[in-house]
PDB file of C-alpha atoms in Angstrom:
ATOM      1  CA  UNK A   1      -0.254  -0.232  -0.682  1.00 46.00           C
ATOM      2  CA  UNK A   2       2.004   2.708  -1.196  1.00 59.00           C
ATOM      3  CA  UNK A   3      -1.184   4.998  -1.745  1.00 82.00           C
ATOM      4  CA  UNK A   4      -2.867   6.710   1.206  1.00 90.00           C
ATOM      5  CA  UNK A   5      -7.081   7.116  -0.347  1.00 97.00           C
ATOM      6  CA  UNK A   6      -7.872   8.600   3.469  1.00 97.00           C
ATOM      7  CA  UNK A   7      -9.050  11.461   1.740  1.00 98.00           C
ATOM      8  CA  UNK A   8     -11.668   9.511  -0.603  1.00 98.00           C
ATOM      9  CA  UNK A   9     -12.776   7.805   2.664  1.00 98.00           C
ATOM     10  CA  UNK A  10     -13.646  10.725   4.773  1.00 98.00           C
ATOM     11  CA  UNK A  11     -14.801  12.602   1.847  1.00 98.00           C
ATOM     12  CA  UNK A  12     -17.367  10.078   1.047  1.00 99.00           C
ATOM     13  CA  UNK A  13     -18.382   9.138   4.148  1.00 99.00           C
ATOM     14  CA  UNK A  14     -20.797  11.169   5.243  1.00 99.00           C
ATOM     15  CA  UNK A  15     -22.071  11.058   1.315  1.00 99.00           C
ATOM     16  CA  UNK A  16     -22.646   7.379   2.633  1.00 99.00           C
ATOM     17  CA  UNK A  17     -24.410   7.824   5.493  1.00 99.00           C
ATOM     18  CA  UNK A  18     -26.909  10.472   4.111  1.00 99.00           C
ATOM     19  CA  UNK A  19     -27.721   7.822   0.993  1.00 99.00           C
ATOM     20  CA  UNK A  20     -28.893   5.424   3.245  1.00 99.00           C
ATOM     21  CA  UNK A  21     -30.659   7.544   5.475  1.00 98.00           C
ATOM     22  CA  UNK A  22     -32.797   8.163   2.657  1.00 98.00           C
ATOM     23  CA  UNK A  23     -33.372   4.483   1.369  1.00 98.00           C
ATOM     24  CA  UNK A  24     -34.770   4.484   5.884  1.00 98.00           C
ATOM     25  CA  UNK A  25     -37.145   6.698   5.429  1.00 98.00           C
ATOM     26  CA  UNK A  26     -38.807   4.420   2.249  1.00 98.00           C
ATOM     27  CA  UNK A  27     -38.101   1.679   4.037  1.00 97.00           C
ATOM     28  CA  UNK A  28     -40.096   2.848   7.287  1.00 97.00           C
ATOM     29  CA  UNK A  29     -42.605   4.357   5.476  1.00 95.00           C
ATOM     30  CA  UNK A  30     -43.011   1.335   3.002  1.00 92.00           C
ATOM     31  CA  UNK A  31     -44.524   4.104   0.475  1.00 92.00           C
ATOM     32  CA  UNK A  32     -43.205   3.803  -2.892  1.00 94.00           C
ATOM     33  CA  UNK A  33     -43.175   2.518  -6.444  1.00 93.00           C
ATOM     34  CA  UNK A  34     -41.539  -0.214  -7.804  1.00 94.00           C
ATOM     35  CA  UNK A  35     -40.886  -0.783 -11.281  1.00 92.00           C
ATOM     36  CA  UNK A  36     -38.745  -3.533 -12.862  1.00 91.00           C
ATOM     37  CA  UNK A  37     -36.417  -3.392 -15.614  1.00 85.00           C
ATOM     38  CA  UNK A  38     -36.492  -7.284 -15.963  1.00 80.00           C
ATOM     39  CA  UNK A  39     -38.968 -10.209 -13.620  1.00 76.00           C
ATOM     40  CA  UNK A  40     -35.822 -10.435 -11.331  1.00 80.00           C
ATOM     41  CA  UNK A  41     -34.452  -7.336 -11.122  1.00 87.00           C
ATOM     42  CA  UNK A  42     -37.323  -4.813  -9.095  1.00 93.00           C
ATOM     43  CA  UNK A  43     -36.152  -1.188  -8.643  1.00 95.00           C
ATOM     44  CA  UNK A  44     -37.805   1.340  -6.678  1.00 96.00           C
ATOM     45  CA  UNK A  45     -37.779   5.601  -5.627  1.00 97.00           C
ATOM     46  CA  UNK A  46     -35.024   4.889  -2.416  1.00 97.00           C
ATOM     47  CA  UNK A  47     -32.914   2.821  -5.264  1.00 97.00           C
ATOM     48  CA  UNK A  48     -32.544   6.583  -7.696  1.00 97.00           C
ATOM     49  CA  UNK A  49     -33.090   8.579  -4.385  1.00 97.00           C
ATOM     50  CA  UNK A  50     -29.526   7.282  -2.814  1.00 98.00           C
ATOM     51  CA  UNK A  51     -27.979   6.979  -6.430  1.00 98.00           C
ATOM     52  CA  UNK A  52     -28.926  11.008  -6.380  1.00 98.00           C
ATOM     53  CA  UNK A  53     -27.201  11.577  -3.130  1.00 98.00           C
ATOM     54  CA  UNK A  54     -24.173   9.267  -4.219  1.00 99.00           C
ATOM     55  CA  UNK A  55     -23.393  10.047  -7.657  1.00 98.00           C
ATOM     56  CA  UNK A  56     -24.167  14.557  -7.111  1.00 98.00           C
ATOM     57  CA  UNK A  57     -21.980  14.017  -4.214  1.00 98.00           C
ATOM     58  CA  UNK A  58     -18.977  11.848  -6.123  1.00 98.00           C
ATOM     59  CA  UNK A  59     -19.405  14.673  -9.488  1.00 98.00           C
ATOM     60  CA  UNK A  60     -19.356  17.588  -6.921  1.00 98.00           C
ATOM     61  CA  UNK A  61     -15.754  16.393  -4.723  1.00 98.00           C
ATOM     62  CA  UNK A  62     -14.125  14.297  -7.751  1.00 98.00           C
ATOM     63  CA  UNK A  63     -15.479  16.174 -10.488  1.00 98.00           C
ATOM     64  CA  UNK A  64     -12.252  14.194 -12.629  1.00 98.00           C
ATOM     65  CA  UNK A  65     -13.313  10.663 -11.428  1.00 98.00           C
ATOM     66  CA  UNK A  66     -15.790   8.338 -13.686  1.00 98.00           C
ATOM     67  CA  UNK A  67     -18.876   7.105 -11.881  1.00 98.00           C
ATOM     68  CA  UNK A  68     -20.756   3.466 -12.888  1.00 97.00           C
ATOM     69  CA  UNK A  69     -23.864   3.050 -11.158  1.00 96.00           C
ATOM     70  CA  UNK A  70     -26.920   0.188 -11.812  1.00 95.00           C
ATOM     71  CA  UNK A  71     -29.367   2.951 -11.588  1.00 94.00           C
ATOM     72  CA  UNK A  72     -29.706   6.116 -13.900  1.00 89.00           C
ATOM     73  CA  UNK A  73     -31.296   8.792 -14.480  1.00 87.00           C
ATOM     74  CA  UNK A  74     -31.961   8.573 -17.473  1.00 87.00           C
ATOM     75  CA  UNK A  75     -30.723   6.439 -21.283  1.00 89.00           C
ATOM     76  CA  UNK A  76     -27.618   9.973 -21.999  1.00 92.00           C
ATOM     77  CA  UNK A  77     -26.738   8.653 -18.410  1.00 92.00           C
ATOM     78  CA  UNK A  78     -26.015   5.901 -18.817  1.00 91.00           C
ATOM     79  CA  UNK A  79     -24.144   6.418 -21.847  1.00 93.00           C
ATOM     80  CA  UNK A  80     -21.679   8.178 -20.330  1.00 93.00           C
ATOM     81  CA  UNK A  81     -21.024   6.322 -17.821  1.00 93.00           C
ATOM     82  CA  UNK A  82     -19.870   4.215 -19.891  1.00 92.00           C
ATOM     83  CA  UNK A  83     -17.602   6.349 -22.129  1.00 94.00           C
ATOM     84  CA  UNK A  84     -16.056   7.858 -19.068  1.00 93.00           C
ATOM     85  CA  UNK A  85     -15.199   4.907 -17.274  1.00 95.00           C
ATOM     86  CA  UNK A  86     -12.324   3.988 -19.939  1.00 94.00           C
ATOM     87  CA  UNK A  87     -11.581   8.034 -20.255  1.00 94.00           C
ATOM     88  CA  UNK A  88     -10.141   7.497 -16.675  1.00 96.00           C
ATOM     89  CA  UNK A  89      -8.090   5.812 -14.066  1.00 95.00           C
ATOM     90  CA  UNK A  90     -10.382   6.233 -11.504  1.00 98.00           C
ATOM     91  CA  UNK A  91     -14.219   5.069 -11.453  1.00 98.00           C
ATOM     92  CA  UNK A  92     -16.606   5.107  -8.224  1.00 99.00           C
ATOM     93  CA  UNK A  93     -18.868   2.180  -9.171  1.00 98.00           C
ATOM     94  CA  UNK A  94     -22.138   2.103  -7.537  1.00 98.00           C
ATOM     95  CA  UNK A  95     -24.768  -0.034  -6.020  1.00 98.00           C
ATOM     96  CA  UNK A  96     -27.396   2.010  -4.630  1.00 98.00           C
ATOM     97  CA  UNK A  97     -29.981  -0.841  -3.024  1.00 98.00           C
ATOM     98  CA  UNK A  98     -27.961  -4.076  -2.752  1.00 97.00           C
ATOM     99  CA  UNK A  99     -30.162  -6.322  -2.005  1.00 96.00           C
ATOM    100  CA  UNK A 100     -33.647  -4.151  -3.468  1.00 96.00           C
ATOM    101  CA  UNK A 101     -35.878  -7.609  -3.779  1.00 94.00           C
ATOM    102  CA  UNK A 102     -35.743  -7.842   0.565  1.00 96.00           C
ATOM    103  CA  UNK A 103     -35.659  -4.444   0.881  1.00 97.00           C
ATOM    104  CA  UNK A 104     -39.073  -5.420  -1.161  1.00 96.00           C
ATOM    105  CA  UNK A 105     -39.902  -7.471   1.492  1.00 95.00           C
ATOM    106  CA  UNK A 106     -39.501  -5.511   4.683  1.00 96.00           C
ATOM    107  CA  UNK A 107     -36.307  -7.578   5.773  1.00 96.00           C
ATOM    108  CA  UNK A 108     -33.183  -5.636   7.226  1.00 97.00           C
ATOM    109  CA  UNK A 109     -30.507  -7.372   4.065  1.00 97.00           C
ATOM    110  CA  UNK A 110     -29.376  -4.729   2.066  1.00 98.00           C
ATOM    111  CA  UNK A 111     -26.934  -2.001   1.911  1.00 99.00           C
ATOM    112  CA  UNK A 112     -25.541   0.863  -0.104  1.00 99.00           C
ATOM    113  CA  UNK A 113     -22.236  -0.178  -1.571  1.00 99.00           C
ATOM    114  CA  UNK A 114     -19.600   2.297  -3.027  1.00 99.00           C
ATOM    115  CA  UNK A 115     -16.195   1.322  -4.145  1.00 99.00           C
ATOM    116  CA  UNK A 116     -13.547   3.202  -5.343  1.00 99.00           C
ATOM    117  CA  UNK A 117     -12.056   1.810  -8.371  1.00 98.00           C
ATOM    118  CA  UNK A 118      -8.177   2.063  -9.206  1.00 97.00           C
ATOM    119  CA  UNK A 119      -6.224   1.355 -13.115  1.00 95.00           C
ATOM    120  CA  UNK A 120      -8.318  -2.524 -11.294  1.00 96.00           C
ATOM    121  CA  UNK A 121      -8.644  -2.545  -8.128  1.00 97.00           C
ATOM    122  CA  UNK A 122     -10.913  -1.845  -5.692  1.00 98.00           C
ATOM    123  CA  UNK A 123      -8.760   0.814  -3.104  1.00 98.00           C
ATOM    124  CA  UNK A 124     -11.761   2.528  -1.084  1.00 99.00           C
ATOM    125  CA  UNK A 125     -15.636   1.349   0.020  1.00 99.00           C
ATOM    126  CA  UNK A 126     -18.423   0.975   2.164  1.00 99.00           C
ATOM    127  CA  UNK A 127     -20.579  -0.940   2.487  1.00 99.00           C
ATOM    128  CA  UNK A 128     -23.917   0.032   5.304  1.00 99.00           C
ATOM    129  CA  UNK A 129     -26.578  -1.681   6.382  1.00 99.00           C
ATOM    130  CA  UNK A 130     -29.489   1.259   7.825  1.00 99.00           C
ATOM    131  CA  UNK A 131     -31.912  -0.634   8.674  1.00 98.00           C
ATOM    132  CA  UNK A 132     -29.546  -2.417  10.850  1.00 98.00           C
ATOM    133  CA  UNK A 133     -27.060   0.602  11.702  1.00 98.00           C
ATOM    134  CA  UNK A 134     -23.960  -1.440  10.510  1.00 99.00           C
ATOM    135  CA  UNK A 135     -21.624   0.869   8.241  1.00 99.00           C
ATOM    136  CA  UNK A 136     -18.303  -0.762   7.618  1.00 99.00           C
ATOM    137  CA  UNK A 137     -15.807   1.303   5.438  1.00 99.00           C
ATOM    138  CA  UNK A 138     -12.280   1.148   4.693  1.00 98.00           C
ATOM    139  CA  UNK A 139      -9.115   2.816   1.853  1.00 98.00           C
ATOM    140  CA  UNK A 140      -5.788   1.366   1.649  1.00 97.00           C
ATOM    141  CA  UNK A 141      -3.437   3.227   3.594  1.00 96.00           C
ATOM    142  CA  UNK A 142      -5.472   3.829   6.489  1.00 97.00           C
ATOM    143  CA  UNK A 143      -7.334   0.460   7.097  1.00 97.00           C
ATOM    144  CA  UNK A 144     -10.946  -0.758   8.345  1.00 98.00           C
ATOM    145  CA  UNK A 145     -13.416   1.791   9.822  1.00 98.00           C
ATOM    146  CA  UNK A 146     -16.456  -0.176  11.633  1.00 98.00           C
ATOM    147  CA  UNK A 147     -19.751   3.101  12.435  1.00 98.00           C
ATOM    148  CA  UNK A 148     -16.720   5.243  11.754  1.00 97.00           C
ATOM    149  CA  UNK A 149     -14.341   4.240  14.300  1.00 97.00           C
ATOM    150  CA  UNK A 150     -10.520   2.423  13.774  1.00 97.00           C
ATOM    151  CA  UNK A 151     -11.442  -1.619  13.330  1.00 95.00           C
ATOM    152  CA  UNK A 152      -9.156  -5.052  13.333  1.00 91.00           C
ATOM    153  CA  UNK A 153     -10.856  -8.290  11.723  1.00 90.00           C
ATOM    154  CA  UNK A 154     -11.807 -10.147  14.528  1.00 80.00           C
ATOM    155  CA  UNK A 155      -9.666 -13.151  13.906  1.00 77.00           C
ATOM    156  CA  UNK A 156     -10.546 -16.199  12.260  1.00 74.00           C
ATOM    157  CA  UNK A 157     -11.333 -19.284  14.379  1.00 72.00           C
ATOM    158  CA  UNK A 158      -9.116 -22.841  14.475  1.00 70.00           C
ATOM    159  CA  UNK A 159     -11.633 -24.651  13.282  1.00 67.00           C
ATOM    160  CA  UNK A 160     -13.381 -26.391   9.762  1.00 76.00           C
ATOM    161  CA  UNK A 161     -15.558 -25.917   8.277  1.00 88.00           C
ATOM    162  CA  UNK A 162     -14.606 -22.058   8.200  1.00 92.00           C
ATOM    163  CA  UNK A 163     -18.027 -20.417   9.275  1.00 93.00           C
ATOM    164  CA  UNK A 164     -19.938 -19.685   6.696  1.00 95.00           C
ATOM    165  CA  UNK A 165     -22.417 -17.280   4.660  1.00 96.00           C
ATOM    166  CA  UNK A 166     -24.346 -17.982   1.467  1.00 95.00           C
ATOM    167  CA  UNK A 167     -27.383 -16.394  -0.437  1.00 93.00           C
ATOM    168  CA  UNK A 168     -30.972 -16.982   0.432  1.00 92.00           C
ATOM    169  CA  UNK A 169     -32.218 -17.150  -3.203  1.00 91.00           C
ATOM    170  CA  UNK A 170     -29.426 -19.847  -4.413  1.00 93.00           C
ATOM    171  CA  UNK A 171     -30.305 -21.632  -1.176  1.00 93.00           C
ATOM    172  CA  UNK A 172     -33.840 -21.666  -1.421  1.00 90.00           C
ATOM    173  CA  UNK A 173     -33.318 -22.338  -5.415  1.00 91.00           C
ATOM    174  CA  UNK A 174     -30.861 -25.552  -4.450  1.00 92.00           C
ATOM    175  CA  UNK A 175     -27.924 -24.171  -6.109  1.00 92.00           C
ATOM    176  CA  UNK A 176     -25.672 -24.987  -2.991  1.00 91.00           C
ATOM    177  CA  UNK A 177     -26.399 -29.012  -2.463  1.00 92.00           C
ATOM    178  CA  UNK A 178     -22.846 -29.564  -2.814  1.00 91.00           C
ATOM    179  CA  UNK A 179     -22.199 -27.411   0.656  1.00 92.00           C
ATOM    180  CA  UNK A 180     -24.939 -29.306   2.805  1.00 90.00           C
ATOM    181  CA  UNK A 181     -22.546 -32.549   3.537  1.00 88.00           C
ATOM    182  CA  UNK A 182     -20.159 -29.768   5.807  1.00 91.00           C
ATOM    183  CA  UNK A 183     -23.151 -27.637   6.728  1.00 92.00           C
ATOM    184  CA  UNK A 184     -26.408 -29.506   7.507  1.00 92.00           C
ATOM    185  CA  UNK A 185     -28.091 -26.678   9.304  1.00 92.00           C
ATOM    186  CA  UNK A 186     -26.667 -24.063   5.943  1.00 94.00           C
ATOM    187  CA  UNK A 187     -30.341 -21.866   5.910  1.00 93.00           C
ATOM    188  CA  UNK A 188     -29.338 -20.978   8.969  1.00 94.00           C
ATOM    189  CA  UNK A 189     -26.464 -19.610   7.069  1.00 94.00           C
ATOM    190  CA  UNK A 190     -28.184 -17.889   4.414  1.00 95.00           C
ATOM    191  CA  UNK A 191     -28.564 -13.868   3.639  1.00 96.00           C
ATOM    192  CA  UNK A 192     -29.762 -11.705   1.549  1.00 94.00           C
ATOM    193  CA  UNK A 193     -27.286  -8.803  -0.271  1.00 97.00           C
ATOM    194  CA  UNK A 194     -23.803  -9.961  -1.357  1.00 97.00           C
ATOM    195  CA  UNK A 195     -22.606  -6.223  -0.182  1.00 98.00           C
ATOM    196  CA  UNK A 196     -23.166  -7.220   3.158  1.00 98.00           C
ATOM    197  CA  UNK A 197     -22.408 -10.863   2.922  1.00 98.00           C
ATOM    198  CA  UNK A 198     -18.741  -9.321   1.804  1.00 98.00           C
ATOM    199  CA  UNK A 199     -18.500  -6.903   4.700  1.00 98.00           C
ATOM    200  CA  UNK A 200     -19.357  -9.489   7.385  1.00 98.00           C
ATOM    201  CA  UNK A 201     -16.476 -11.677   5.399  1.00 97.00           C
ATOM    202  CA  UNK A 202     -13.674  -8.100   5.877  1.00 97.00           C
ATOM    203  CA  UNK A 203     -15.117  -7.814   9.722  1.00 96.00           C
ATOM    204  CA  UNK A 204     -14.518 -11.514  10.773  1.00 95.00           C
ATOM    205  CA  UNK A 205     -18.117 -12.268  11.449  1.00 95.00           C
ATOM    206  CA  UNK A 206     -17.847 -14.961   8.865  1.00 95.00           C
ATOM    207  CA  UNK A 207     -14.659 -16.460   7.128  1.00 95.00           C
ATOM    208  CA  UNK A 208     -16.337 -17.735   3.931  1.00 96.00           C
ATOM    209  CA  UNK A 209     -19.003 -16.437   1.428  1.00 97.00           C
ATOM    210  CA  UNK A 210     -19.536 -18.623  -1.647  1.00 95.00           C
ATOM    211  CA  UNK A 211     -21.786 -17.838  -4.777  1.00 94.00           C
ATOM    212  CA  UNK A 212     -22.785 -19.966  -7.667  1.00 93.00           C
ATOM    213  CA  UNK A 213     -24.992 -16.635 -10.041  1.00 93.00           C
ATOM    214  CA  UNK A 214     -23.301 -14.162 -11.793  1.00 92.00           C
ATOM    215  CA  UNK A 215     -22.532 -10.960 -10.035  1.00 95.00           C
ATOM    216  CA  UNK A 216     -21.962  -7.279 -11.368  1.00 95.00           C
ATOM    217  CA  UNK A 217     -19.375  -5.307  -9.961  1.00 97.00           C
ATOM    218  CA  UNK A 218     -21.418  -2.482  -8.849  1.00 97.00           C
ATOM    219  CA  UNK A 219     -22.485  -5.671  -6.663  1.00 97.00           C
ATOM    220  CA  UNK A 220     -19.086  -6.332  -5.890  1.00 98.00           C
ATOM    221  CA  UNK A 221     -16.663  -3.195  -5.598  1.00 98.00           C
ATOM    222  CA  UNK A 222     -17.171  -1.813  -2.022  1.00 99.00           C
ATOM    223  CA  UNK A 223     -17.008  -4.622  -0.193  1.00 98.00           C
ATOM    224  CA  UNK A 224     -14.053  -6.209  -2.725  1.00 98.00           C
ATOM    225  CA  UNK A 225     -12.253  -2.844  -1.414  1.00 98.00           C
ATOM    226  CA  UNK A 226     -12.725  -4.269   2.480  1.00 98.00           C
ATOM    227  CA  UNK A 227     -11.550  -7.336   0.810  1.00 97.00           C
ATOM    228  CA  UNK A 228      -8.614  -6.253  -0.070  1.00 97.00           C
ATOM    229  CA  UNK A 229      -8.117  -4.248   2.726  1.00 97.00           C
ATOM    230  CA  UNK A 230      -8.359  -6.558   5.172  1.00 96.00           C
ATOM    231  CA  UNK A 231      -5.963  -9.259   3.321  1.00 96.00           C
ATOM    232  CA  UNK A 232      -8.864 -11.499   1.909  1.00 97.00           C
ATOM    233  CA  UNK A 233      -9.266 -13.229  -0.717  1.00 97.00           C
ATOM    234  CA  UNK A 234     -12.222 -12.406  -3.408  1.00 97.00           C
ATOM    235  CA  UNK A 235     -11.970 -14.201  -6.864  1.00 96.00           C
ATOM    236  CA  UNK A 236     -15.122 -15.769  -9.229  1.00 92.00           C
ATOM    237  CA  UNK A 237     -16.163 -19.233  -9.283  1.00 87.00           C
ATOM    238  CA  UNK A 238     -13.113 -19.869 -11.794  1.00 87.00           C
ATOM    239  CA  UNK A 239     -10.284 -19.246  -9.076  1.00 90.00           C
ATOM    240  CA  UNK A 240      -9.432 -15.978 -10.679  1.00 92.00           C
ATOM    241  CA  UNK A 241      -8.786 -13.303  -8.831  1.00 94.00           C
ATOM    242  CA  UNK A 242     -11.790 -10.071  -9.338  1.00 95.00           C
ATOM    243  CA  UNK A 243     -10.534  -7.480 -11.111  1.00 96.00           C
ATOM    244  CA  UNK A 244     -12.604  -4.305 -12.169  1.00 97.00           C
ATOM    245  CA  UNK A 245     -14.090  -2.336 -14.285  1.00 96.00           C
ATOM    246  CA  UNK A 246     -13.535  -4.842 -17.272  1.00 94.00           C
ATOM    247  CA  UNK A 247     -15.393  -4.564 -20.904  1.00 92.00           C
ATOM    248  CA  UNK A 248     -17.977  -7.181 -19.278  1.00 93.00           C
ATOM    249  CA  UNK A 249     -18.965  -6.599 -16.117  1.00 93.00           C
ATOM    250  CA  UNK A 250     -20.777  -9.342 -14.760  1.00 91.00           C
ATOM    251  CA  UNK A 251     -18.656 -12.472 -13.283  1.00 90.00           C
ATOM    252  CA  UNK A 252     -19.217 -15.543 -12.846  1.00 88.00           C
ATOM    253  CA  UNK A 253     -19.963 -15.984  -9.725  1.00 91.00           C
ATOM    254  CA  UNK A 254     -17.837 -15.597  -6.158  1.00 95.00           C
ATOM    255  CA  UNK A 255     -15.757 -16.985  -3.481  1.00 96.00           C
ATOM    256  CA  UNK A 256     -14.267 -15.010  -1.010  1.00 97.00           C
ATOM    257  CA  UNK A 257     -12.266 -15.338   2.213  1.00 96.00           C
ATOM    258  CA  UNK A 258      -9.712 -15.634   4.149  1.00 96.00           C
ATOM    259  CA  UNK A 259      -6.815 -17.544   2.445  1.00 94.00           C
ATOM    260  CA  UNK A 260      -7.264 -20.804   4.547  1.00 93.00           C
ATOM    261  CA  UNK A 261     -11.273 -20.871   4.103  1.00 94.00           C
ATOM    262  CA  UNK A 262     -11.357 -21.046   0.311  1.00 94.00           C
ATOM    263  CA  UNK A 263      -8.603 -23.246  -0.139  1.00 93.00           C
ATOM    264  CA  UNK A 264     -11.070 -25.370   1.803  1.00 92.00           C
ATOM    265  CA  UNK A 265     -13.911 -24.833  -0.562  1.00 93.00           C
ATOM    266  CA  UNK A 266     -11.427 -25.139  -3.495  1.00 91.00           C
ATOM    267  CA  UNK A 267     -10.943 -28.746  -1.563  1.00 89.00           C
ATOM    268  CA  UNK A 268     -14.444 -29.641  -1.268  1.00 84.00           C
ATOM    269  CA  UNK A 269     -15.355 -28.382  -5.002  1.00 69.00           C
ATOM    270  CA  UNK A 270     -12.970 -30.656  -6.546  1.00 67.00           C
TER     271      UNK A 270
END
């Protein structure tokens, strides 16, 4: 870590909090419209409210940087984001609400996710679950922070199998059968929002996360930065380390965790 991203972290921390507060206004009132980009991909007024808070702040604070958000207010904004991310050395990758389906169902397993990518590496990140009052953030050069306070990851517990967290939707769909011998009560470890799960790996609550479905960069960037800062591994299903701002934004699932936990999973999957 030769470069510190303290200014980026400290500038964006209150912005992410503000975005989460905007989301919570809709969550507590349960009064918002829902649209569907496709049958499995809903978007709400809360998504757009958080998007506008974050994007507006980045444009003001870091006008030289590119922005890539899952949401946008227009086709023109989408086209500009796609163009700018290849023309500028840094890009902020945003998921205004990761776990929108959980949000709609009233479950407190969703998160605002923001990651700063320099080159192809996530170097600063924020994952905020406002329903739980949980904000894990960090940046290269300054480490991790939990709700704004300096934080050190809890150590990995010396036993196998590793403490695991998985996707609720993948478990319900029967896509995680290969884990059920090692985890007979796998349902107990099912949590919504991949960004939130990555934060729970980065803070040491869990040691391993596995997802078999494709993921987009905005799902992962914020949590990936936290994983990098904590010295953890994040790879696609084939084992390739996760890189960002690629032309193809989708990856083939993920394996994330401590080096020992990821090695354990790879041996299980062989």
